mmCIF file of C-alpha atoms in Angstrom:
data_model
loop_
_atom_site.group_PDB
_atom_site.id
_atom_site.type_symbol
_atom_site.label_atom_id
_atom_site.label_comp_id
_atom_site.label_asym_id
_atom_site.label_seq_id
_atom_site.Cartn_x
_atom_site.Cartn_y
_atom_site.Cartn_z
ATOM 1 C CA MET A 1170 0.000 0.000 0.000
ATOM 2 C CA PRO A 1171 1.670 3.265 -1.052
ATOM 3 C CA TYR A 1172 1.938 6.272 1.215
ATOM 4 C CA GLU A 1173 -0.571 9.072 0.530
ATOM 5 C CA TRP A 1174 2.257 11.217 -0.920
ATOM 6 C CA GLU A 1175 2.925 8.510 -3.541
ATOM 7 C CA THR A 1176 -0.605 8.504 -5.002
ATOM 8 C CA ASP A 1177 -2.104 10.699 -7.709
ATOM 9 C CA ALA A 1178 -3.949 13.816 -6.526
ATOM 10 C CA SER A 1179 -7.604 13.310 -5.675
ATOM 11 C CA HIS A 1180 -8.388 16.916 -6.745
ATOM 12 C CA PRO A 1181 -6.475 19.734 -8.512
ATOM 13 C CA ALA A 1182 -5.678 21.696 -5.330
ATOM 14 C CA GLU A 1183 -4.243 18.732 -3.359
ATOM 15 C CA TYR A 1184 -0.702 19.040 -1.979
ATOM 16 C CA HIS A 1185 1.565 17.602 0.724
ATOM 17 C CA ASN A 1186 3.848 19.680 2.909
ATOM 18 C CA VAL A 1187 6.481 19.405 5.600
ATOM 19 C CA GLU A 1188 7.602 22.404 7.634
ATOM 20 C CA VAL A 1189 11.379 22.777 7.773
ATOM 21 C CA GLN A 1190 13.838 25.157 9.383
ATOM 22 C CA GLY A 1191 16.707 26.906 7.687
ATOM 23 C CA GLY A 1192 20.126 26.103 9.044
ATOM 24 C CA ARG A 1193 23.572 27.354 8.154
ATOM 25 C CA GLU A 1194 24.080 29.449 5.005
ATOM 26 C CA PHE A 1195 27.022 28.959 2.659
ATOM 27 C CA ILE A 1196 28.413 30.352 -0.566
ATOM 28 C CA LEU A 1197 30.618 27.871 -2.399
ATOM 29 C CA ARG A 1198 33.191 28.947 -4.960
ATOM 30 C CA LEU A 1199 34.254 26.372 -7.532
ATOM 31 C CA THR A 1200 36.979 27.136 -10.048
ATOM 32 C CA THR A 1201 38.197 25.672 -13.352
ATOM 33 C CA GLY A 1202 38.534 21.904 -13.132
ATOM 34 C CA SER A 1203 36.059 21.319 -10.276
ATOM 35 C CA ASP A 1204 33.339 18.733 -10.855
ATOM 36 C CA VAL A 1205 30.107 20.415 -9.671
ATOM 37 C CA PHE A 1206 28.419 17.199 -8.485
ATOM 38 C CA LEU A 1207 31.483 15.788 -6.698
ATOM 39 C CA ALA A 1208 32.359 19.133 -5.078
ATOM 40 C CA LEU A 1209 28.815 19.588 -3.700
ATOM 41 C CA GLN A 1210 28.788 15.999 -2.442
ATOM 42 C CA GLN A 1211 32.164 16.468 -0.711
ATOM 43 C CA PHE A 1212 31.034 19.796 0.752
ATOM 44 C CA ALA A 1213 27.993 18.053 2.306
ATOM 45 C CA ARG A 1214 30.209 15.314 3.768
ATOM 46 C CA ASP A 1215 32.731 17.821 5.158
ATOM 47 C CA HIS A 1216 30.003 19.891 6.863
ATOM 48 C CA ASP A 1217 27.775 17.002 8.039
ATOM 49 C CA ILE A 1218 24.866 18.188 5.909
ATOM 50 C CA ARG A 1219 22.052 15.692 5.258
ATOM 51 C CA PHE A 1220 19.606 18.172 3.720
ATOM 52 C CA ALA A 1221 20.214 21.505 2.009
ATOM 53 C CA LYS A 1222 18.703 23.604 -0.730
ATOM 54 C CA ILE A 1223 20.802 24.637 -3.681
ATOM 55 C CA HIS A 1224 19.078 27.868 -4.554
ATOM 56 C CA ALA A 1225 21.230 30.049 -6.744
ATOM 57 C CA ALA A 1226 24.336 30.077 -8.834
ATOM 58 C CA PHE A 1227 26.154 32.885 -10.558
ATOM 59 C CA MET A 1228 29.328 33.527 -12.535
ATOM 60 C CA GLY A 1229 29.461 29.983 -13.857
ATOM 61 C CA GLY A 1230 30.579 28.184 -16.955
ATOM 62 C CA LEU A 1231 30.785 24.471 -17.757
ATOM 63 C CA GLN A 1232 32.847 22.490 -20.225
ATOM 64 C CA PRO A 1233 31.598 19.820 -20.564
ATOM 65 C CA ALA A 1234 28.100 19.839 -19.082
ATOM 66 C CA ARG A 1235 26.855 16.303 -18.330
ATOM 67 C CA PHE A 1236 23.203 15.833 -17.506
ATOM 68 C CA LEU A 1237 20.118 13.642 -17.661
ATOM 69 C CA VAL A 1238 17.079 14.740 -19.678
ATOM 70 C CA TRP A 1239 13.568 13.351 -19.666
ATOM 71 C CA ALA A 1240 13.043 11.222 -22.738
ATOM 72 C CA PRO A 1241 10.349 8.842 -23.925
ATOM 73 C CA ASP A 1242 10.912 5.257 -22.817
ATOM 74 C CA THR A 1243 10.335 3.248 -25.989
ATOM 75 C CA ARG A 1244 10.321 0.003 -23.997
ATOM 76 C CA ASP A 1245 7.698 1.171 -21.454
ATOM 77 C CA PRO A 1246 5.449 4.125 -22.425
ATOM 78 C CA ASP A 1247 4.099 4.293 -18.834
ATOM 79 C CA ASN A 1248 7.597 5.113 -17.558
ATOM 80 C CA TRP A 1249 7.156 8.892 -17.476
ATOM 81 C CA HIS A 1250 10.350 9.448 -15.423
ATOM 82 C CA ASN A 1251 12.816 7.908 -17.890
ATOM 83 C CA GLU A 1252 16.020 9.943 -18.163
ATOM 84 C CA GLU A 1253 18.752 9.670 -20.772
ATOM 85 C CA PRO A 1254 22.344 10.937 -20.385
ATOM 86 C CA ARG A 1255 23.582 13.795 -22.569
ATOM 87 C CA THR A 1256 26.833 15.743 -22.785
ATOM 88 C CA LEU A 1257 27.265 19.291 -24.085
ATOM 89 C CA HIS A 1258 30.947 19.644 -24.988
ATOM 90 C CA ASN A 1259 30.892 23.336 -25.969
ATOM 91 C CA LEU A 1260 31.660 25.943 -23.338
ATOM 92 C CA SER A 1261 28.356 27.080 -21.823
ATOM 93 C CA MET A 1262 27.233 29.549 -19.190
ATOM 94 C CA ILE A 1263 25.105 28.546 -16.176
ATOM 95 C CA LEU A 1264 21.787 30.385 -16.560
ATOM 96 C CA ALA A 1265 19.987 28.843 -13.571
ATOM 97 C CA MET A 1266 20.648 26.215 -10.901
ATOM 98 C CA SER A 1267 18.585 24.860 -8.034
ATOM 99 C CA GLY A 1268 18.038 21.616 -6.228
ATOM 100 C CA ILE A 1269 18.458 19.775 -2.986
ATOM 101 C CA ILE A 1270 21.128 17.823 -1.202
ATOM 102 C CA HIS A 1271 19.535 14.840 0.507
ATOM 103 C CA PRO A 1272 20.576 11.377 1.677
ATOM 104 C CA ARG A 1273 20.597 8.347 -0.616
ATOM 105 C CA PRO A 1274 21.105 4.740 0.486
ATOM 106 C CA VAL A 1275 24.436 3.050 -0.221
ATOM 107 C CA GLN A 1276 25.215 -0.596 -0.788
ATOM 108 C CA GLY A 1277 25.754 -2.425 2.485
ATOM 109 C CA GLY A 1278 23.612 0.019 4.458
ATOM 110 C CA GLY A 1279 23.930 3.608 5.494
ATOM 111 C CA GLU A 1280 23.607 6.674 3.325
ATOM 112 C CA GLU A 1281 25.566 9.359 1.521
ATOM 113 C CA PRO A 1282 24.724 12.940 0.573
ATOM 114 C CA PHE A 1283 23.250 13.173 -2.917
ATOM 115 C CA PRO A 1284 23.106 16.523 -4.756
ATOM 116 C CA ALA A 1285 19.990 16.501 -6.958
ATOM 117 C CA ILE A 1286 20.841 19.491 -9.155
ATOM 118 C CA HIS A 1287 18.506 21.018 -11.744
ATOM 119 C CA PHE A 1288 20.191 23.430 -14.115
ATOM 120 C CA VAL A 1289 19.899 25.367 -17.347
ATOM 121 C CA THR A 1290 22.974 26.208 -19.377
ATOM 122 C CA GLY A 1291 23.650 27.875 -22.712
ATOM 123 C CA GLY A 1292 24.310 31.368 -23.907
ATOM 124 C CA ALA A 1293 27.778 30.741 -25.344
ATOM 125 C CA TRP A 1294 28.995 30.455 -28.916
ATOM 126 C CA ASP A 1295 27.481 27.356 -30.518
ATOM 127 C CA ALA A 1296 25.916 26.177 -27.238
ATOM 128 C CA PRO A 1297 22.174 25.552 -27.227
ATOM 129 C CA THR A 1298 20.126 26.359 -24.149
ATOM 130 C CA VAL A 1299 19.536 23.022 -22.421
ATOM 131 C CA GLY A 1300 18.719 21.785 -18.961
ATOM 132 C CA GLY A 1301 18.087 18.740 -16.879
ATOM 133 C CA HIS A 1302 19.619 16.925 -13.913
ATOM 134 C CA LEU A 1303 23.305 17.848 -13.694
ATOM 135 C CA VAL A 1304 25.479 14.775 -13.020
ATOM 136 C CA GLU A 1305 29.073 13.876 -12.277
ATOM 137 C CA GLY A 1306 31.410 14.992 -15.049
ATOM 138 C CA SER A 1307 30.130 18.588 -15.364
ATOM 139 C CA ILE A 1308 33.351 20.549 -15.086
ATOM 140 C CA VAL A 1309 33.611 24.218 -14.110
ATOM 141 C CA LYS A 1310 35.263 26.562 -16.587
ATOM 142 C CA GLY A 1311 36.101 29.873 -14.918
ATOM 143 C CA VAL A 1312 34.298 30.405 -11.618
ATOM 144 C CA LEU A 1313 30.974 29.083 -10.341
ATOM 145 C CA GLU A 1314 29.511 30.376 -7.084
ATOM 146 C CA ILE A 1315 26.587 28.552 -5.488
ATOM 147 C CA PHE A 1316 24.346 29.515 -2.537
ATOM 148 C CA ILE A 1317 23.511 26.649 -0.165
ATOM 149 C CA THR A 1318 21.116 26.715 2.804
ATOM 150 C CA GLU A 1319 21.092 23.787 5.206
ATOM 151 C CA ILE A 1320 17.629 22.381 5.970
ATOM 152 C CA THR A 1321 16.912 21.024 9.441
ATOM 153 C CA GLY A 1322 13.923 19.508 11.205
ATOM 154 C CA ILE A 1323 13.211 16.768 8.637
ATOM 155 C CA ASP A 1324 14.131 13.186 7.835
ATOM 156 C CA VAL A 1325 13.710 11.132 4.685
ATOM 157 C CA ILE A 1326 10.937 8.576 4.126
ATOM 158 C CA TYR A 1327 11.684 5.921 1.510
ATOM 159 C CA PRO A 1328 8.770 4.125 -0.160
ATOM 160 C CA GLU A 1329 7.990 0.798 1.497
ATOM 161 C CA ALA A 1330 6.727 -0.794 -1.705
ATOM 162 C CA GLU A 1331 10.046 -0.590 -3.556
ATOM 163 C CA VAL A 1332 13.386 -2.237 -3.002
ATOM 164 C CA ILE A 1333 16.000 0.503 -2.896
ATOM 165 C CA ASP A 1334 18.927 -0.406 -5.143
ATOM 166 C CA PRO A 1335 21.645 2.227 -4.647
ATOM 167 C CA LEU A 1336 23.495 0.959 -7.719
ATOM 168 C CA ALA A 1337 20.504 1.368 -10.034
ATOM 169 C CA ALA A 1338 20.397 4.329 -12.397
ATOM 170 C CA GLN A 1339 16.999 5.362 -11.047
ATOM 171 C CA PHE A 1340 16.339 5.970 -7.375
ATOM 172 C CA PRO A 1341 12.811 5.772 -6.007
ATOM 173 C CA GLU A 1342 10.951 8.959 -5.234
ATOM 174 C CA ASN A 1343 10.996 9.792 -1.533
ATOM 175 C CA TRP A 1344 9.389 12.301 0.795
ATOM 176 C CA TYR A 1345 10.108 13.822 4.183
ATOM 177 C CA GLU A 1346 8.745 13.877 7.713
ATOM 178 C CA GLU A 1347 9.123 16.528 10.396
ATOM 179 C CA THR A 1348 11.467 15.603 13.244
ATOM 180 C CA ASP A 1349 11.110 18.604 15.568
#
């Protein structure tokens, strides 16, 4: 039996919410050669951050930009959350970035911080405007500064109906519960 937050809305105005508190505030500066995903993951480890919002970026370029985009699943048309990897090799400028750092299960038990980063990039010579889920291998060119706000007062709830395979390409959707 799925949790209520896993089911389709029963009416157009339905929503689910969890009240959170803001914690520490950070500005991260990444320079040429930094991998955005790996640097944010290491930052979360170094500062014992389980949850944080990634809510702004400025002064950033990527070369290459590696990301996942939503794409039709030709094997299973009901799989609306299928994502396919893409790489933009041309130098591009970060136009927008947001997301969340939250825990993900790891093989053998436990968890690790996982930066779920949404981004839009483009605006450079011969670089289309594209976006998706930024993944490991997106390398900073120049300087990228990112605002991070720690989130406290919540914990993760994993779906009971699914087996969580931390090595799978797709992770199950999760939700949060208030702890304070």
